[in-house]
Structure formats: structure tokens, C-alpha cells
């Protein structure tokens, strides 16, 4: 029997199938789509300002926004990437030639270590020092091989990268120009109450803007400061270590210290006390303060999430999605908290006559949530 219920069920099944198929088709360009959306959200305020200045010419405003994005974001990253490839090749060559010898550095630290520290290490059965030296030497050799293989893989995947790059730019142009209309159509299509849809989409855009803006700003600041400190102290491969510090700074609190900490220990163990003291001072009071001041202001304040949620969602997102996870993880966490807040608020509306006053949440003061409560009350 061709009943309306059957027709609706078949239509919903078809809708689910074609949606999953469409997402499957887009999977090869997942990174391009993600960063196209993120950059569009980040540069939409600039597009709106240019649109007002150009008196309602959307194509010219979108092209100008794209050009500015290329100039201040993409071209600097490309220049750093080219310099980084050259630096990686030089460091790899120095490791193979023995100019950079991690085993020798480790032996120098052991020679300078006090006897009580060596006894403590032996007491906790951390193994023979010669064995640790052999392990470090082997790990250094493996690291050089990994770096070389990754450089080769980047060269082999250059075509895929170029295709994804131009897909991102193409998508970015249309998302900047037509983003407001697409957002409205999405709000109208989602089977949710309009205030809830508006609230969740606003949370989505706010978290992406805060995460990209905040984490990238912190990474650039920490990587630049750490690289300048390494260059001033004469550490080989300062640019490489700066990029590694910038990447690891995506892990709040401990990221950059994983690079400058061992170098400071080496300086102190080998008698270079002023170099070690300068590096510790820069690491703790300059690089550390950047993380402790900028990250809560740029990330936690806008997302309205506790620092530990930001930390866990960032690490978990990067473990699952790779480098893209530092955006995806906090977005999922923020939407999780927002959805449950709306659900709890709906329950509070149902129990508003209960003698016990339910606890208030920060989202309960949101205008969208109040509108949802008023609409629910009118229906009841």
C-alpha cells in the first residue's frame, strides 16, 4: 500500500543514502573542505567590510578577500615550507655525517650527571647506560630515515596537494561570497527548532573561529620565540625546531617544552650555564606565558569551554584526525556541550513548576535558549 507514511519513510531512507554517498565522494578532499570552511568563517567579517566599501559588489569583494588570504596566510606558509624542506635536508645530512650526534650528546650528559643521579637511575632499573646510548643512536638513525621518507612522500604527493589546494581556494571563494545564503538554507533545512538551529550553528562558527585564530596565533608566537632563542644560542636547525615547537604548541601547557627542555638540560649538563639559563628563562617566562595568556583569551574565552575540555578535545582530535583534529576536536566538544545544554534546558521547561529550582547554566542566559523556552511555554 502506497501510504503517506511509506512514502515518507522511503524518502528519508533515500535522503540518508544520498547524503552518505555525497560525503563519501568528498572524502578525498576532506582537508580541503575543512580548511575552506574554516578560512571562510575566519575571513567573512573582512568580506562584509569590503562589500560595504565596494558598494555591494560581491564578486569583487570575494576576490579581494581571497587575495588578502593568499597574501597574509598562504604565501607565508609556503615560504616557510620551502625553507623548512631545505632545513630538513641539511639536518638529515648532518645526522648521517655525524656532525649532529645524539648519542654523543647523551654521553656528555651522562658524564656530567652526579653519581647520586646515576645511582637513582640504576635503582629504578631504568637499564644500562650503554644500552640507552645505543637506543638513542638507533632512534636518531631511524628519525633521519623517517624524515627522508616523509620528504620523499611529500614530493610524490605534490600533485594531490596542488589539486587539494586549488579545490580549497575555489571553495573558499564561493563560501565567502555565498556563505550567508548557504547558512540560511541550512538553518531552514535542519529538522530542529529554529532557535536551537541558530544557537548550534553560531556555536559551530564561534568555536572554529576561536580555535583556528587562537591556536594558530599561539603556535606562531611560540614557534617564533623558540626559533629566535635557538638561533641566538647557536643551535643547529633553528627553523626546524621552531616549526616543531609551533606544531607541538597545539598541545596546551607542555607542547613547546618537549623541544626546548632537553636542549636546556644539555646546555646545563655540558657546562654552558648561561645558554641553559637563557633558554630556561625564555621557555618558562616568555614561551610559557604566551601559552598561559593568549590561549585562554583567544580560545577558551570565545568557546566558553573549560581549559581541560579544550586540552582533552585537542589531543583526542589530533589522535584521530591528525593535524586537522586541533579544529575538529574542540568543535565536536563544543557542539556536545551545547546540545546537552539545550536538552537540559528543555527538561527544565517541562519541570518549571517543580518546587526545586533547577541549576542555571551559562547557556541558559543565551537569547536563543530563552526564545526556545518561550516558544515551548506557548505551545504548552
XYZ file of C-alpha atoms in Angstrom:
380
model
C 0.000 0.000 0.000
C 1.452 3.325 -1.099
C 0.610 5.198 2.107
C 1.974 8.643 3.045
C 3.922 7.021 5.911
C 5.606 4.613 3.483
C 6.422 7.419 1.072
C 7.966 9.482 3.858
C 9.995 6.510 5.111
C 11.329 5.756 1.627
C 12.146 9.413 1.079
C 14.037 9.661 4.386
C 15.974 6.492 3.546
C 16.838 7.909 0.123
C 17.869 11.185 1.735
C 20.187 9.358 4.147
C 21.718 7.251 1.342
C 22.457 10.153 -0.987
C 23.843 12.208 1.929
C 26.249 9.441 2.935
C 27.202 8.913 -0.727
C 27.883 12.628 -1.175
C 30.100 12.703 1.936
C 31.905 9.619 0.640
C 32.609 11.392 -2.655
C 34.018 14.384 -0.753
C 36.285 12.282 1.490
C 39.384 12.606 -0.775
C 39.075 16.381 -0.310
C 38.241 16.273 3.393
C 41.155 18.508 4.372
C 40.472 20.968 1.546
C 36.786 21.246 2.501
C 37.584 21.602 6.212
C 40.098 24.394 5.703
C 37.936 26.059 3.072
C 35.094 26.246 5.607
C 37.427 27.345 8.423
C 39.056 30.110 6.376
C 35.654 31.249 5.077
C 34.382 31.597 8.654
C 37.571 33.399 9.658
C 37.559 35.869 6.751
C 33.805 36.502 6.440
C 33.968 39.686 8.598
C 36.646 41.025 6.239
C 34.451 40.161 3.229
C 31.487 42.014 4.725
C 33.645 45.077 5.357
C 34.979 45.010 1.789
C 31.450 44.509 0.469
C 30.350 47.730 2.165
C 33.389 49.592 0.836
C 32.783 48.288 -2.713
C 29.113 49.266 -2.626
C 27.548 45.835 -2.978
C 29.878 44.120 -5.483
C 30.078 40.557 -4.097
C 32.384 39.106 -6.756
C 34.986 41.850 -6.360
C 34.759 41.691 -2.565
C 35.163 37.898 -2.573
C 38.166 38.066 -4.922
C 39.756 40.765 -2.768
C 39.198 38.668 0.349
C 40.767 35.656 -1.380
C 43.777 37.741 -2.433
C 44.282 39.040 1.117
C 44.007 35.479 2.483
C 46.651 34.347 -0.004
C 48.947 37.229 0.895
C 48.805 37.069 4.701
C 48.230 33.331 5.300
C 49.026 31.014 2.415
C 52.106 32.641 0.845
C 53.971 32.990 4.184
C 53.204 29.351 4.959
C 54.506 28.346 1.518
C 57.736 30.303 2.063
C 58.245 28.714 5.481
C 57.527 25.306 3.939
C 60.205 25.749 1.248
C 62.751 26.887 3.836
C 61.755 24.001 6.099
C 62.397 21.424 3.353
C 65.896 22.841 2.868
C 66.495 22.847 6.638
C 65.300 19.232 6.981
C 67.622 18.141 4.177
C 70.575 19.890 5.865
C 69.823 18.433 9.306
C 69.393 14.943 7.818
C 72.757 15.244 6.070
C 74.427 16.400 9.301
C 72.935 13.462 11.223
C 74.214 10.985 8.640
C 77.669 12.598 8.535
C 77.947 12.639 12.327
C 78.030 16.409 12.777
C 74.801 16.013 14.765
C 75.374 13.012 17.050
C 72.609 12.446 19.578
C 74.478 9.518 21.119
C 77.462 11.770 21.840
C 75.176 14.418 23.326
C 73.638 11.804 25.605
C 77.065 10.583 26.673
C 78.073 14.137 27.540
C 75.003 14.441 29.764
C 75.876 11.146 31.471
C 79.459 12.243 32.064
C 78.236 15.448 33.704
C 75.491 13.795 35.768
C 76.201 13.398 39.523
C 76.729 9.933 40.914
C 73.573 10.074 43.025
C 71.521 10.605 39.886
C 73.180 7.653 38.166
C 72.570 5.527 41.266
C 68.930 6.618 41.315
C 68.529 5.640 37.675
C 70.060 2.227 38.353
C 67.908 1.822 41.461
C 64.719 2.179 39.433
C 66.018 -0.371 36.916
C 65.996 2.018 34.008
C 68.640 -0.092 32.311
C 72.253 0.017 31.385
C 73.521 3.416 30.300
C 75.359 1.895 27.387
C 72.115 0.290 26.269
C 70.325 3.636 26.495
C 73.095 5.206 24.442
C 72.692 2.512 21.787
C 68.933 3.050 21.775
C 69.304 6.788 21.296
C 71.791 6.252 18.497
C 69.408 3.812 16.803
C 66.468 6.159 17.306
C 68.432 9.038 15.782
C 69.210 6.927 12.733
C 65.580 5.891 12.408
C 64.475 9.512 12.799
C 66.710 10.589 9.935
C 65.272 7.795 7.774
C 61.719 8.842 8.684
C 62.474 12.468 7.819
C 63.928 11.429 4.471
C 60.978 9.146 3.703
C 58.486 11.851 4.632
C 60.268 14.322 2.371
C 60.061 11.761 -0.454
C 56.371 11.167 0.273
C 55.712 14.900 0.146
C 57.393 15.045 -3.226
C 55.352 12.121 -4.525
C 52.103 13.650 -3.243
C 52.802 17.082 -4.702
C 50.124 16.646 -7.379
C 47.474 15.657 -4.823
C 48.461 18.596 -2.647
C 48.208 21.044 -5.550
C 44.760 19.694 -6.506
C 43.519 19.939 -2.915
C 44.985 23.428 -2.608
C 43.109 24.744 -5.640
C 39.915 22.974 -4.527
C 40.233 24.788 -1.196
C 40.725 28.167 -2.905
C 37.815 27.551 -5.279
C 35.566 26.517 -2.395
C 36.754 29.413 -0.266
C 35.716 31.938 -2.905
C 32.141 30.657 -3.080
C 31.815 30.119 0.676
C 32.899 33.695 1.341
C 30.583 35.110 -1.319
C 27.535 32.878 -0.708
C 28.143 31.808 2.898
C 25.252 33.796 4.374
C 22.732 32.306 1.929
C 24.070 28.771 2.439
C 23.870 29.201 6.204
C 20.246 30.354 5.963
C 19.280 27.411 3.753
C 20.954 25.034 6.179
C 19.060 26.537 9.111
C 15.794 26.181 7.197
C 16.525 22.578 6.158
C 17.604 21.160 9.518
C 14.696 19.440 11.332
C 15.247 21.356 14.565
C 13.562 24.246 16.285
C 14.757 27.485 14.702
C 16.255 28.936 17.917
C 18.123 25.653 18.524
C 19.444 25.574 14.965
C 20.560 29.183 15.177
C 22.276 28.577 18.516
C 24.128 25.434 17.367
C 25.314 26.965 14.085
C 26.509 30.072 15.926
C 28.379 27.841 18.365
C 29.936 25.960 15.422
C 31.213 29.124 13.732
C 32.370 30.677 17.010
C 34.408 27.618 18.005
C 36.040 27.262 14.584
C 36.941 30.954 14.506
C 38.306 30.907 18.056
C 40.183 27.621 17.629
C 41.874 28.500 14.350
C 42.593 32.087 15.368
C 43.740 31.207 18.881
C 45.750 28.048 18.246
C 47.427 29.416 15.142
C 48.318 32.662 16.919
C 49.763 30.744 19.879
C 51.660 28.355 17.583
C 53.168 31.193 15.539
C 54.142 33.123 18.670
C 55.720 30.154 20.460
C 57.465 28.833 17.357
C 58.875 32.267 16.506
C 60.114 32.954 20.036
C 61.607 29.485 20.397
C 63.271 29.637 16.975
C 64.784 33.050 17.726
C 66.118 31.755 21.047
C 67.673 28.714 19.345
C 69.194 30.900 16.614
C 70.637 33.300 19.197
C 72.157 30.393 21.161
C 73.651 28.818 18.038
C 71.543 25.645 17.954
C 71.707 23.899 14.572
C 68.453 23.694 12.606
C 66.738 26.570 14.416
C 63.971 26.799 11.795
C 63.229 23.074 12.055
C 62.988 23.241 15.842
C 60.843 26.378 15.583
C 58.354 24.584 13.338
C 58.334 21.569 15.668
C 57.680 23.852 18.653
C 54.867 25.553 16.747
C 53.328 22.178 15.899
C 53.687 20.803 19.440
C 52.263 24.029 20.892
C 48.883 22.763 19.674
C 49.119 20.611 22.815
C 48.421 23.120 25.593
C 50.788 23.571 28.548
C 53.539 21.055 27.636
C 53.926 21.223 23.859
C 56.895 23.520 23.172
C 58.722 22.377 26.328
C 59.235 18.965 24.712
C 61.732 20.687 22.388
C 63.436 23.400 24.414
C 63.548 21.384 27.672
C 66.038 18.697 26.533
C 68.211 21.343 24.853
C 68.335 23.354 28.086
C 69.290 20.200 30.029
C 72.086 19.538 27.533
C 73.430 23.077 27.920
C 73.459 22.794 31.715
C 74.995 19.307 31.696
C 77.830 20.338 29.401
C 78.781 23.449 31.356
C 77.087 26.022 29.094
C 75.303 27.564 32.045
C 74.404 30.945 30.598
C 72.959 29.348 27.444
C 70.939 26.923 29.555
C 69.779 29.708 31.868
C 68.727 31.932 28.974
C 66.818 29.087 27.320
C 65.049 28.135 30.566
C 64.126 31.779 31.180
C 62.752 32.184 27.645
C 60.945 28.844 27.815
C 59.277 29.422 31.174
C 58.683 33.163 31.299
C 58.248 34.011 27.601
C 57.062 30.943 25.684
C 55.125 29.650 28.698
C 53.406 32.975 29.326
C 52.326 33.121 25.679
C 50.521 29.833 26.197
C 49.067 30.794 29.572
C 47.878 34.244 28.479
C 46.972 34.061 24.797
C 45.339 30.626 24.672
C 42.670 31.208 27.374
C 41.910 34.658 25.928
C 41.688 33.593 22.272
C 40.372 30.019 22.628
C 38.731 29.385 25.976
C 37.001 32.764 26.290
C 35.224 32.576 22.926
C 34.391 28.885 23.085
C 33.160 29.149 26.710
C 34.736 25.774 27.437
C 36.944 24.889 30.412
C 40.661 24.606 29.729
C 40.716 20.871 30.469
C 37.970 20.247 27.891
C 39.944 22.230 25.310
C 43.077 20.217 26.154
C 41.446 16.776 26.004
C 39.420 17.520 22.874
C 42.502 18.907 21.098
C 44.678 15.901 21.929
C 41.888 13.438 21.149
C 41.034 15.161 17.880
C 44.657 15.127 16.731
C 44.995 11.453 17.699
C 42.016 10.557 15.487
C 42.098 13.107 12.653
C 45.769 14.116 12.563
C 46.670 17.786 12.210
C 43.065 18.641 11.303
C 41.998 17.365 14.714
C 43.048 20.520 16.537
C 39.989 22.124 14.889
C 37.645 19.116 14.737
C 38.157 18.038 18.363
C 37.132 21.325 20.045
C 34.236 21.756 17.580
C 32.833 18.332 18.499
C 33.287 19.088 22.210
C 31.572 22.468 21.914
C 28.621 21.046 19.959
C 28.353 18.212 22.514
C 28.153 20.688 25.385
C 25.756 22.974 23.505
C 23.401 20.130 22.500
C 23.245 18.742 26.043
C 22.705 22.237 27.414
C 19.709 22.679 25.110
C 18.412 19.249 26.092
C 18.765 20.035 29.795
C 17.088 23.404 29.278
C 14.150 21.690 27.557
C 13.835 19.425 30.567
C 13.860 22.445 32.859
C 10.955 23.927 30.868
C 8.952 20.749 31.424
C 9.688 20.877 35.163
C 9.453 24.639 35.672
C 6.586 24.133 38.142
C 8.757 21.810 40.248
C 9.380 23.224 43.747
C 13.122 22.705 43.339
C 14.740 25.455 41.270
C 16.942 23.812 38.613
C 20.565 24.955 38.363
C 21.344 27.615 35.832
C 23.927 27.067 33.093
C 25.847 29.768 31.201
C 23.952 28.853 28.048
C 20.625 29.355 29.816
C 21.091 33.103 29.508
C 21.570 32.831 25.746
C 18.808 34.624 23.776
C 18.296 31.570 21.562
C 17.739 29.366 24.586
C 15.304 31.883 26.109
C 13.401 32.039 22.818
C 13.178 28.254 22.753
C 11.823 28.252 26.320
C 9.200 30.890 25.494
C 8.107 29.019 22.348
C 7.797 25.786 24.313
C 5.762 27.532 27.019
C 3.334 28.949 24.446
C 2.822 25.526 22.891
C 2.102 24.002 26.293
